[in-house]
JSON list of C-alpha atoms in Angstrom, two decimals:
[
{"chain": "A", "resi": 24, "resn": "MET", "atom": "CA", "xyz": [-62.05, 47.62, -4.43]},
{"chain": "A", "resi": 25, "resn": "THR", "atom": "CA", "xyz": [-60.79, 44.58, -6.33]},
{"chain": "A", "resi": 26, "resn": "LEU", "atom": "CA", "xyz": [-62.14, 41.03, -6.38]},
{"chain": "A", "resi": 27, "resn": "SER", "atom": "CA", "xyz": [-60.02, 37.93, -6.92]},
{"chain": "A", "resi": 28, "resn": "THR", "atom": "CA", "xyz": [-60.24, 36.17, -10.28]},
{"chain": "A", "resi": 29, "resn": "GLY", "atom": "CA", "xyz": [-59.49, 32.87, -8.56]},
{"chain": "A", "resi": 30, "resn": "ILE", "atom": "CA", "xyz": [-56.11, 32.73, -10.35]},
{"chain": "A", "resi": 31, "resn": "ARG", "atom": "CA", "xyz": [-53.28, 34.10, -8.24]},
{"chain": "A", "resi": 32, "resn": "ALA", "atom": "CA", "xyz": [-50.96, 35.02, -11.12]},
{"chain": "A", "resi": 33, "resn": "VAL", "atom": "CA", "xyz": [-53.74, 36.91, -12.94]},
{"chain": "A", "resi": 34, "resn": "ASP", "atom": "CA", "xyz": [-54.61, 38.73, -9.72]},
{"chain": "A", "resi": 35, "resn": "ARG", "atom": "CA", "xyz": [-50.96, 39.64, -9.31]},
{"chain": "A", "resi": 36, "resn": "ALA", "atom": "CA", "xyz": [-50.68, 40.91, -12.90]},
{"chain": "A", "resi": 37, "resn": "LEU", "atom": "CA", "xyz": [-53.79, 43.07, -12.43]},
{"chain": "A", "resi": 38, "resn": "GLY", "atom": "CA", "xyz": [-52.63, 44.55, -9.15]},
{"chain": "A", "resi": 39, "resn": "GLY", "atom": "CA", "xyz": [-54.84, 42.47, -6.87]},
{"chain": "A", "resi": 40, "resn": "GLY", "atom": "CA", "xyz": [-57.70, 41.32, -9.06]},
{"chain": "A", "resi": 41, "resn": "ILE", "atom": "CA", "xyz": [-60.58, 42.71, -11.09]},
{"chain": "A", "resi": 42, "resn": "PRO", "atom": "CA", "xyz": [-62.12, 46.02, -9.96]},
{"chain": "A", "resi": 43, "resn": "ALA", "atom": "CA", "xyz": [-65.62, 45.44, -8.60]},
{"chain": "A", "resi": 44, "resn": "GLY", "atom": "CA", "xyz": [-68.33, 46.21, -11.16]},
{"chain": "A", "resi": 45, "resn": "SER", "atom": "CA", "xyz": [-66.23, 45.15, -14.17]},
{"chain": "A", "resi": 46, "resn": "LEU", "atom": "CA", "xyz": [-67.33, 43.32, -17.31]},
{"chain": "A", "resi": 47, "resn": "VAL", "atom": "CA", "xyz": [-64.81, 40.74, -18.54]},
{"chain": "A", "resi": 48, "resn": "VAL", "atom": "CA", "xyz": [-65.06, 39.28, -22.05]},
{"chain": "A", "resi": 49, "resn": "LEU", "atom": "CA", "xyz": [-63.23, 35.96, -22.39]},
{"chain": "A", "resi": 50, "resn": "THR", "atom": "CA", "xyz": [-62.65, 34.74, -25.95]},
{"chain": "A", "resi": 51, "resn": "SER", "atom": "CA", "xyz": [-61.42, 31.26, -26.80]},
{"chain": "A", "resi": 52, "resn": "PRO", "atom": "CA", "xyz": [-61.29, 28.78, -29.70]},
{"chain": "A", "resi": 53, "resn": "PRO", "atom": "CA", "xyz": [-64.37, 26.54, -29.84]},
{"chain": "A", "resi": 54, "resn": "ASP", "atom": "CA", "xyz": [-62.30, 23.45, -28.96]},
{"chain": "A", "resi": 55, "resn": "ALA", "atom": "CA", "xyz": [-60.34, 25.02, -26.10]},
{"chain": "A", "resi": 56, "resn": "GLN", "atom": "CA", "xyz": [-60.54, 23.60, -22.59]},
{"chain": "A", "resi": 57, "resn": "VAL", "atom": "CA", "xyz": [-61.92, 26.85, -21.25]},
{"chain": "A", "resi": 58, "resn": "GLY", "atom": "CA", "xyz": [-63.88, 25.52, -18.27]},
{"chain": "A", "resi": 59, "resn": "PRO", "atom": "CA", "xyz": [-61.14, 25.76, -15.60]},
{"chain": "A", "resi": 60, "resn": "LEU", "atom": "CA", "xyz": [-60.46, 29.39, -16.58]},
{"chain": "A", "resi": 61, "resn": "LEU", "atom": "CA", "xyz": [-64.09, 30.43, -17.02]},
{"chain": "A", "resi": 62, "resn": "HIS", "atom": "CA", "xyz": [-65.07, 28.94, -13.67]},
{"chain": "A", "resi": 63, "resn": "ALA", "atom": "CA", "xyz": [-61.96, 29.91, -11.68]},
{"chain": "A", "resi": 64, "resn": "GLY", "atom": "CA", "xyz": [-63.83, 32.52, -9.66]},
{"chain": "A", "resi": 65, "resn": "VAL", "atom": "CA", "xyz": [-66.70, 30.19, -8.75]},
{"chain": "A", "resi": 66, "resn": "HIS", "atom": "CA", "xyz": [-64.87, 28.79, -5.72]},
{"chain": "A", "resi": 67, "resn": "VAL", "atom": "CA", "xyz": [-64.11, 32.34, -4.52]},
{"chain": "A", "resi": 68, "resn": "ARG", "atom": "CA", "xyz": [-67.58, 33.96, -4.70]},
{"chain": "A", "resi": 69, "resn": "SER", "atom": "CA", "xyz": [-71.16, 32.96, -5.33]},
{"chain": "A", "resi": 70, "resn": "SER", "atom": "CA", "xyz": [-72.24, 33.16, -8.97]},
{"chain": "A", "resi": 71, "resn": "LEU", "atom": "CA", "xyz": [-75.18, 33.23, -11.33]},
{"chain": "A", "resi": 72, "resn": "TYR", "atom": "CA", "xyz": [-74.71, 31.13, -14.46]},
{"chain": "A", "resi": 73, "resn": "PHE", "atom": "CA", "xyz": [-76.57, 31.62, -17.74]},
{"chain": "A", "resi": 74, "resn": "THR", "atom": "CA", "xyz": [-76.03, 29.10, -20.53]},
{"chain": "A", "resi": 75, "resn": "SER", "atom": "CA", "xyz": [-77.22, 29.56, -24.09]},
{"chain": "A", "resi": 76, "resn": "ILE", "atom": "CA", "xyz": [-76.16, 26.23, -25.61]},
{"chain": "A", "resi": 77, "resn": "ARG", "atom": "CA", "xyz": [-75.38, 23.62, -22.96]},
{"chain": "A", "resi": 78, "resn": "THR", "atom": "CA", "xyz": [-78.04, 22.17, -20.70]},
{"chain": "A", "resi": 79, "resn": "VAL", "atom": "CA", "xyz": [-78.18, 22.92, -16.99]},
{"chain": "A", "resi": 80, "resn": "ALA", "atom": "CA", "xyz": [-77.28, 19.29, -16.26]},
{"chain": "A", "resi": 81, "resn": "ALA", "atom": "CA", "xyz": [-74.17, 19.50, -18.46]},
{"chain": "A", "resi": 82, "resn": "VAL", "atom": "CA", "xyz": [-72.98, 22.65, -16.68]},
{"chain": "A", "resi": 83, "resn": "GLU", "atom": "CA", "xyz": [-73.64, 21.09, -13.27]},
{"chain": "A", "resi": 84, "resn": "ASN", "atom": "CA", "xyz": [-71.65, 17.98, -14.23]},
{"chain": "A", "resi": 85, "resn": "GLU", "atom": "CA", "xyz": [-68.68, 20.07, -15.41]},
{"chain": "A", "resi": 86, "resn": "LEU", "atom": "CA", "xyz": [-68.67, 22.17, -12.25]},
{"chain": "A", "resi": 87, "resn": "ASP", "atom": "CA", "xyz": [-68.80, 19.04, -10.10]},
{"chain": "A", "resi": 88, "resn": "ARG", "atom": "CA", "xyz": [-65.77, 17.67, -11.94]},
{"chain": "A", "resi": 89, "resn": "LEU", "atom": "CA", "xyz": [-63.79, 20.89, -11.62]},
{"chain": "A", "resi": 90, "resn": "LEU", "atom": "CA", "xyz": [-64.68, 22.07, -8.13]},
{"chain": "A", "resi": 91, "resn": "THR", "atom": "CA", "xyz": [-65.32, 20.44, -4.78]},
{"chain": "A", "resi": 92, "resn": "ASP", "atom": "CA", "xyz": [-67.76, 23.12, -3.60]},
{"chain": "A", "resi": 93, "resn": "PRO", "atom": "CA", "xyz": [-68.94, 25.36, -6.48]},
{"chain": "A", "resi": 94, "resn": "GLN", "atom": "CA", "xyz": [-70.56, 28.54, -5.19]},
{"chain": "A", "resi": 95, "resn": "ILE", "atom": "CA", "xyz": [-73.43, 28.67, -7.68]},
{"chain": "A", "resi": 96, "resn": "ASP", "atom": "CA", "xyz": [-76.70, 30.32, -6.66]},
{"chain": "A", "resi": 97, "resn": "ASP", "atom": "CA", "xyz": [-78.51, 29.53, -9.90]},
{"chain": "A", "resi": 98, "resn": "ILE", "atom": "CA", "xyz": [-77.90, 27.99, -13.33]},
{"chain": "A", "resi": 99, "resn": "ARG", "atom": "CA", "xyz": [-80.34, 28.89, -16.09]},
{"chain": "A", "resi": 100, "resn": "HIS", "atom": "CA", "xyz": [-80.60, 27.77, -19.70]},
{"chain": "A", "resi": 101, "resn": "VAL", "atom": "CA", "xyz": [-81.68, 30.90, -21.58]},
{"chain": "A", "resi": 102, "resn": "GLY", "atom": "CA", "xyz": [-81.40, 29.68, -25.18]},
{"chain": "A", "resi": 103, "resn": "THR", "atom": "CA", "xyz": [-81.44, 32.53, -27.69]},
{"chain": "A", "resi": 104, "resn": "ASP", "atom": "CA", "xyz": [-84.98, 33.93, -28.04]},
{"chain": "A", "resi": 105, "resn": "GLY", "atom": "CA", "xyz": [-85.55, 36.43, -25.27]},
{"chain": "A", "resi": 106, "resn": "ALA", "atom": "CA", "xyz": [-82.24, 35.53, -23.64]},
{"chain": "A", "resi": 107, "resn": "LEU", "atom": "CA", "xyz": [-81.08, 39.12, -23.12]},
{"chain": "A", "resi": 108, "resn": "VAL", "atom": "CA", "xyz": [-84.27, 39.98, -21.25]},
{"chain": "A", "resi": 109, "resn": "GLU", "atom": "CA", "xyz": [-84.08, 36.79, -19.18]},
{"chain": "A", "resi": 110, "resn": "ILE", "atom": "CA", "xyz": [-80.49, 37.43, -18.14]},
{"chain": "A", "resi": 111, "resn": "LEU", "atom": "CA", "xyz": [-81.25, 40.95, -16.95]},
{"chain": "A", "resi": 112, "resn": "ALA", "atom": "CA", "xyz": [-84.34, 39.70, -15.11]},
{"chain": "A", "resi": 113, "resn": "GLY", "atom": "CA", "xyz": [-82.24, 37.04, -13.40]},
{"chain": "A", "resi": 114, "resn": "MET", "atom": "CA", "xyz": [-79.77, 39.69, -12.27]},
{"chain": "A", "resi": 115, "resn": "GLU", "atom": "CA", "xyz": [-82.43, 41.75, -10.48]},
{"chain": "A", "resi": 116, "resn": "THR", "atom": "CA", "xyz": [-82.14, 39.65, -7.32]},
{"chain": "A", "resi": 117, "resn": "MET", "atom": "CA", "xyz": [-78.39, 39.03, -7.43]},
{"chain": "A", "resi": 118, "resn": "ASN", "atom": "CA", "xyz": [-76.40, 39.54, -4.25]},
{"chain": "A", "resi": 119, "resn": "ASP", "atom": "CA", "xyz": [-73.64, 42.07, -3.74]},
{"chain": "A", "resi": 120, "resn": "ARG", "atom": "CA", "xyz": [-70.20, 41.05, -5.03]},
{"chain": "A", "resi": 121, "resn": "GLU", "atom": "CA", "xyz": [-71.59, 38.13, -6.99]},
{"chain": "A", "resi": 122, "resn": "ASP", "atom": "CA", "xyz": [-70.25, 36.92, -10.33]},
{"chain": "A", "resi": 123, "resn": "VAL", "atom": "CA", "xyz": [-72.42, 36.55, -13.41]},
{"chain": "A", "resi": 124, "resn": "ILE", "atom": "CA", "xyz": [-71.27, 34.08, -16.08]},
{"chain": "A", "resi": 125, "resn": "VAL", "atom": "CA", "xyz": [-72.77, 34.00, -19.58]},
{"chain": "A", "resi": 126, "resn": "ASN", "atom": "CA", "xyz": [-71.64, 31.01, -21.67]},
{"chain": "A", "resi": 127, "resn": "VAL", "atom": "CA", "xyz": [-71.62, 31.31, -24.63]},
{"chain": "A", "resi": 128, "resn": "PHE", "atom": "CA", "xyz": [-72.54, 34.75, -25.90]},
{"chain": "A", "resi": 129, "resn": "ASP", "atom": "CA", "xyz": [-72.22, 34.20, -29.66]},
{"chain": "A", "resi": 130, "resn": "PRO", "atom": "CA", "xyz": [-75.84, 33.10, -30.31]},
{"chain": "A", "resi": 131, "resn": "LEU", "atom": "CA", "xyz": [-77.06, 36.24, -28.56]},
{"chain": "A", "resi": 132, "resn": "GLU", "atom": "CA", "xyz": [-74.71, 38.44, -30.56]},
{"chain": "A", "resi": 133, "resn": "GLU", "atom": "CA", "xyz": [-75.96, 36.79, -33.76]},
{"chain": "A", "resi": 134, "resn": "THR", "atom": "CA", "xyz": [-79.70, 37.04, -33.10]},
{"chain": "A", "resi": 135, "resn": "ALA", "atom": "CA", "xyz": [-79.95, 40.47, -31.45]},
{"chain": "A", "resi": 136, "resn": "ASP", "atom": "CA", "xyz": [-80.04, 43.67, -33.46]},
{"chain": "A", "resi": 137, "resn": "SER", "atom": "CA", "xyz": [-77.23, 46.11, -32.72]},
{"chain": "A", "resi": 138, "resn": "GLN", "atom": "CA", "xyz": [-79.29, 48.54, -30.64]},
{"chain": "A", "resi": 139, "resn": "SER", "atom": "CA", "xyz": [-80.80, 45.78, -28.49]},
{"chain": "A", "resi": 140, "resn": "LEU", "atom": "CA", "xyz": [-77.35, 44.33, -27.81]},
{"chain": "A", "resi": 141, "resn": "VAL", "atom": "CA", "xyz": [-75.84, 47.72, -26.93]},
{"chain": "A", "resi": 142, "resn": "THR", "atom": "CA", "xyz": [-78.74, 48.44, -24.58]},
{"chain": "A", "resi": 143, "resn": "PHE", "atom": "CA", "xyz": [-78.28, 45.03, -22.94]},
{"chain": "A", "resi": 144, "resn": "LEU", "atom": "CA", "xyz": [-74.53, 45.54, -22.49]},
{"chain": "A", "resi": 145, "resn": "ASN", "atom": "CA", "xyz": [-75.12, 48.95, -20.89]},
{"chain": "A", "resi": 146, "resn": "ASP", "atom": "CA", "xyz": [-77.80, 47.57, -18.54]},
{"chain": "A", "resi": 147, "resn": "PHE", "atom": "CA", "xyz": [-75.65, 44.52, -17.75]},
{"chain": "A", "resi": 148, "resn": "SER", "atom": "CA", "xyz": [-72.68, 46.72, -16.84]},
{"chain": "A", "resi": 149, "resn": "LYS", "atom": "CA", "xyz": [-74.88, 49.06, -14.80]},
{"chain": "A", "resi": 150, "resn": "ARG", "atom": "CA", "xyz": [-76.19, 46.15, -12.72]},
{"chain": "A", "resi": 151, "resn": "LEU", "atom": "CA", "xyz": [-72.64, 44.91, -12.10]},
{"chain": "A", "resi": 152, "resn": "GLN", "atom": "CA", "xyz": [-71.65, 48.35, -10.87]},
{"chain": "A", "resi": 153, "resn": "GLU", "atom": "CA", "xyz": [-74.70, 48.53, -8.59]},
{"chain": "A", "resi": 154, "resn": "THR", "atom": "CA", "xyz": [-73.89, 45.19, -6.97]},
{"chain": "A", "resi": 155, "resn": "GLU", "atom": "CA", "xyz": [-70.09, 45.50, -7.16]},
{"chain": "A", "resi": 156, "resn": "GLY", "atom": "CA", "xyz": [-69.95, 42.14, -8.92]},
{"chain": "A", "resi": 157, "resn": "ILE", "atom": "CA", "xyz": [-68.01, 40.82, -11.89]},
{"chain": "A", "resi": 158, "resn": "GLY", "atom": "CA", "xyz": [-69.53, 39.71, -15.18]},
{"chain": "A", "resi": 159, "resn": "ILE", "atom": "CA", "xyz": [-67.73, 37.14, -17.34]},
{"chain": "A", "resi": 160, "resn": "VAL", "atom": "CA", "xyz": [-69.04, 36.78, -20.89]},
{"chain": "A", "resi": 161, "resn": "HIS", "atom": "CA", "xyz": [-67.57, 33.89, -22.89]},
{"chain": "A", "resi": 162, "resn": "CYS", "atom": "CA", "xyz": [-67.31, 34.38, -26.66]},
{"chain": "A", "resi": 163, "resn": "LEU", "atom": "CA", "xyz": [-65.93, 31.97, -29.25]},
{"chain": "A", "resi": 164, "resn": "ASP", "atom": "CA", "xyz": [-62.90, 33.10, -31.23]},
{"chain": "A", "resi": 165, "resn": "GLY", "atom": "CA", "xyz": [-62.50, 31.28, -34.50]},
{"chain": "A", "resi": 166, "resn": "GLY", "atom": "CA", "xyz": [-64.38, 30.89, -37.73]},
{"chain": "A", "resi": 167, "resn": "GLU", "atom": "CA", "xyz": [-66.90, 33.58, -38.57]},
{"chain": "A", "resi": 168, "resn": "VAL", "atom": "CA", "xyz": [-67.08, 36.23, -35.84]},
{"chain": "A", "resi": 169, "resn": "PRO", "atom": "CA", "xyz": [-70.54, 37.74, -35.22]},
{"chain": "A", "resi": 170, "resn": "THR", "atom": "CA", "xyz": [-70.92, 41.26, -36.62]},
{"chain": "A", "resi": 171, "resn": "ASN", "atom": "CA", "xyz": [-71.99, 42.51, -33.21]},
{"chain": "A", "resi": 172, "resn": "ARG", "atom": "CA", "xyz": [-68.81, 41.24, -31.50]},
{"chain": "A", "resi": 173, "resn": "LYS", "atom": "CA", "xyz": [-67.27, 44.69, -31.82]},
{"chain": "A", "resi": 174, "resn": "PHE", "atom": "CA", "xyz": [-69.92, 46.08, -29.46]},
{"chain": "A", "resi": 175, "resn": "THR", "atom": "CA", "xyz": [-69.26, 43.36, -26.89]},
{"chain": "A", "resi": 176, "resn": "LEU", "atom": "CA", "xyz": [-65.52, 44.03, -26.92]},
{"chain": "A", "resi": 177, "resn": "SER", "atom": "CA", "xyz": [-66.07, 47.78, -26.78]},
{"chain": "A", "resi": 178, "resn": "ALA", "atom": "CA", "xyz": [-68.33, 47.47, -23.72]},
{"chain": "A", "resi": 179, "resn": "ALA", "atom": "CA", "xyz": [-65.84, 45.26, -21.87]},
{"chain": "A", "resi": 180, "resn": "ASP", "atom": "CA", "xyz": [-63.64, 46.63, -19.12]},
{"chain": "A", "resi": 181, "resn": "PHE", "atom": "CA", "xyz": [-61.29, 43.67, -19.57]},
{"chain": "A", "resi": 182, "resn": "VAL", "atom": "CA", "xyz": [-60.68, 41.38, -22.52]},
{"chain": "A", "resi": 183, "resn": "TRP", "atom": "CA", "xyz": [-59.03, 38.00, -22.02]},
{"chain": "A", "resi": 184, "resn": "ARG", "atom": "CA", "xyz": [-57.99, 35.97, -25.07]},
{"chain": "A", "resi": 185, "resn": "LEU", "atom": "CA", "xyz": [-57.24, 32.31, -24.56]},
{"chain": "A", "resi": 186, "resn": "ARG", "atom": "CA", "xyz": [-54.97, 30.89, -27.23]},
{"chain": "A", "resi": 187, "resn": "CYS", "atom": "CA", "xyz": [-54.03, 27.25, -27.85]},
{"chain": "A", "resi": 188, "resn": "ARG", "atom": "CA", "xyz": [-50.78, 25.99, -29.34]},
{"chain": "A", "resi": 189, "resn": "ARG", "atom": "CA", "xyz": [-50.39, 22.42, -30.55]},
{"chain": "A", "resi": 190, "resn": "GLU", "atom": "CA", "xyz": [-46.92, 20.93, -30.82]},
{"chain": "A", "resi": 191, "resn": "GLY", "atom": "CA", "xyz": [-47.27, 17.27, -31.68]},
{"chain": "A", "resi": 192, "resn": "SER", "atom": "CA", "xyz": [-49.45, 15.73, -28.99]},
{"chain": "A", "resi": 193, "resn": "GLU", "atom": "CA", "xyz": [-48.84, 18.59, -26.54]},
{"chain": "A", "resi": 194, "resn": "ILE", "atom": "CA", "xyz": [-51.34, 21.43, -26.14]},
{"chain": "A", "resi": 195, "resn": "THR", "atom": "CA", "xyz": [-50.27, 24.59, -24.36]},
{"chain": "A", "resi": 196, "resn": "HIS", "atom": "CA", "xyz": [-52.39, 27.63, -23.53]},
{"chain": "A", "resi": 197, "resn": "GLU", "atom": "CA", "xyz": [-51.68, 31.33, -23.27]},
{"chain": "A", "resi": 198, "resn": "LEU", "atom": "CA", "xyz": [-53.90, 34.00, -21.77]},
{"chain": "A", "resi": 199, "resn": "GLU", "atom": "CA", "xyz": [-53.50, 37.38, -23.41]},
{"chain": "A", "resi": 200, "resn": "ILE", "atom": "CA", "xyz": [-54.92, 40.50, -21.73]},
{"chain": "A", "resi": 201, "resn": "PRO", "atom": "CA", "xyz": [-55.13, 43.11, -24.52]},
{"chain": "A", "resi": 202, "resn": "LYS", "atom": "CA", "xyz": [-57.61, 45.33, -22.67]},
{"chain": "A", "resi": 203, "resn": "ALA", "atom": "CA", "xyz": [-57.52, 46.29, -19.00]},
{"chain": "A", "resi": 204, "resn": "SER", "atom": "CA", "xyz": [-59.38, 49.56, -18.58]},
{"chain": "A", "resi": 205, "resn": "GLY", "atom": "CA", "xyz": [-57.80, 51.91, -16.08]},
{"chain": "A", "resi": 206, "resn": "LEU", "atom": "CA", "xyz": [-54.69, 49.78, -15.63]},
{"chain": "A", "resi": 207, "resn": "THR", "atom": "CA", "xyz": [-51.22, 50.01, -17.12]},
{"chain": "A", "resi": 208, "resn": "LEU", "atom": "CA", "xyz": [-49.86, 46.50, -17.50]},
{"chain": "A", "resi": 209, "resn": "ALA", "atom": "CA", "xyz": [-46.23, 45.60, -17.99]},
{"chain": "A", "resi": 210, "resn": "ASP", "atom": "CA", "xyz": [-45.51, 43.63, -21.17]},
{"chain": "A", "resi": 211, "resn": "GLU", "atom": "CA", "xyz": [-44.75, 40.48, -19.19]},
{"chain": "A", "resi": 212, "resn": "ASP", "atom": "CA", "xyz": [-48.15, 40.70, -17.49]},
{"chain": "A", "resi": 213, "resn": "ARG", "atom": "CA", "xyz": [-50.13, 40.85, -20.75]},
{"chain": "A", "resi": 214, "resn": "VAL", "atom": "CA", "xyz": [-49.43, 37.23, -21.74]},
{"chain": "A", "resi": 215, "resn": "LEU", "atom": "CA", "xyz": [-49.48, 34.37, -19.24]},
{"chain": "A", "resi": 216, "resn": "GLY", "atom": "CA", "xyz": [-48.83, 30.70, -19.88]},
{"chain": "A", "resi": 217, "resn": "LEU", "atom": "CA", "xyz": [-51.58, 28.52, -18.40]},
{"chain": "A", "resi": 218, "resn": "ASN", "atom": "CA", "xyz": [-51.85, 24.85, -17.56]},
{"chain": "A", "resi": 219, "resn": "LEU", "atom": "CA", "xyz": [-55.58, 24.17, -17.88]},
{"chain": "A", "resi": 220, "resn": "GLY", "atom": "CA", "xyz": [-55.84, 21.04, -15.81]},
{"chain": "A", "resi": 221, "resn": "GLN", "atom": "CA", "xyz": [-58.52, 20.47, -13.21]},
{"chain": "A", "resi": 222, "resn": "SER", "atom": "CA", "xyz": [-57.41, 23.71, -11.63]},
{"chain": "A", "resi": 223, "resn": "VAL", "atom": "CA", "xyz": [-55.65, 26.59, -13.33]},
{"chain": "A", "resi": 224, "resn": "THR", "atom": "CA", "xyz": [-51.92, 26.91, -12.78]},
{"chain": "A", "resi": 225, "resn": "VAL", "atom": "CA", "xyz": [-49.50, 29.31, -14.41]},
{"chain": "A", "resi": 226, "resn": "ASP", "atom": "CA", "xyz": [-46.44, 28.28, -16.38]},
{"chain": "A", "resi": 227, "resn": "THR", "atom": "CA", "xyz": [-43.48, 30.31, -15.12]},
{"chain": "A", "resi": 228, "resn": "SER", "atom": "CA", "xyz": [-40.84, 28.09, -16.71]},
{"chain": "A", "resi": 229, "resn": "ARG", "atom": "CA", "xyz": [-40.51, 30.10, -19.89]},
{"chain": "A", "resi": 230, "resn": "ASP", "atom": "CA", "xyz": [-40.75, 33.69, -21.00]},
{"chain": "A", "resi": 231, "resn": "ILE", "atom": "CA", "xyz": [-43.69, 33.93, -23.41]},
{"chain": "A", "resi": 232, "resn": "ALA", "atom": "CA", "xyz": [-44.09, 37.70, -23.42]}
]
């Protein structure tokens, strides 16, 4: 069974969407306009949202700007200390086929020891499989990458890399899909041009593969 990502072109590239129970790691530059992509599935299914840096009010304001009816069951600020435990505890009551968003994951990668992070990632993935939901973990790509990032990427079923290109005053975005476990993607489906406005649209005017 597959669940929609909320982005039709990505669903099409992946053969219908993300398989239920999958962990998706989305990496992006710190200054990228990642919100429309990160939250694309929120208008499709209900979601749990865990934030390590931004306040609950800031997340609520962004969702209100992006979506007319965000399907959010709960937004929690988990900080860094004890965040891994709090996220798993919050997932105990999650509904079937519900998304879990963690934004951003870097502080947790930096503060947790390797074994604790690996255990968390395994338990996180297990809970997603039990509920047939999708987990989206947002990591920053740029500057010094946390040592534990390799474990996060290894645990992921899918890796999405958002890249920004600046040409004068114009900013364009590309979504690369280097990892899609269990799927064989055509070359043209591994890199998609995105217009990250209020809603995500896909640039089909040029061949970027």
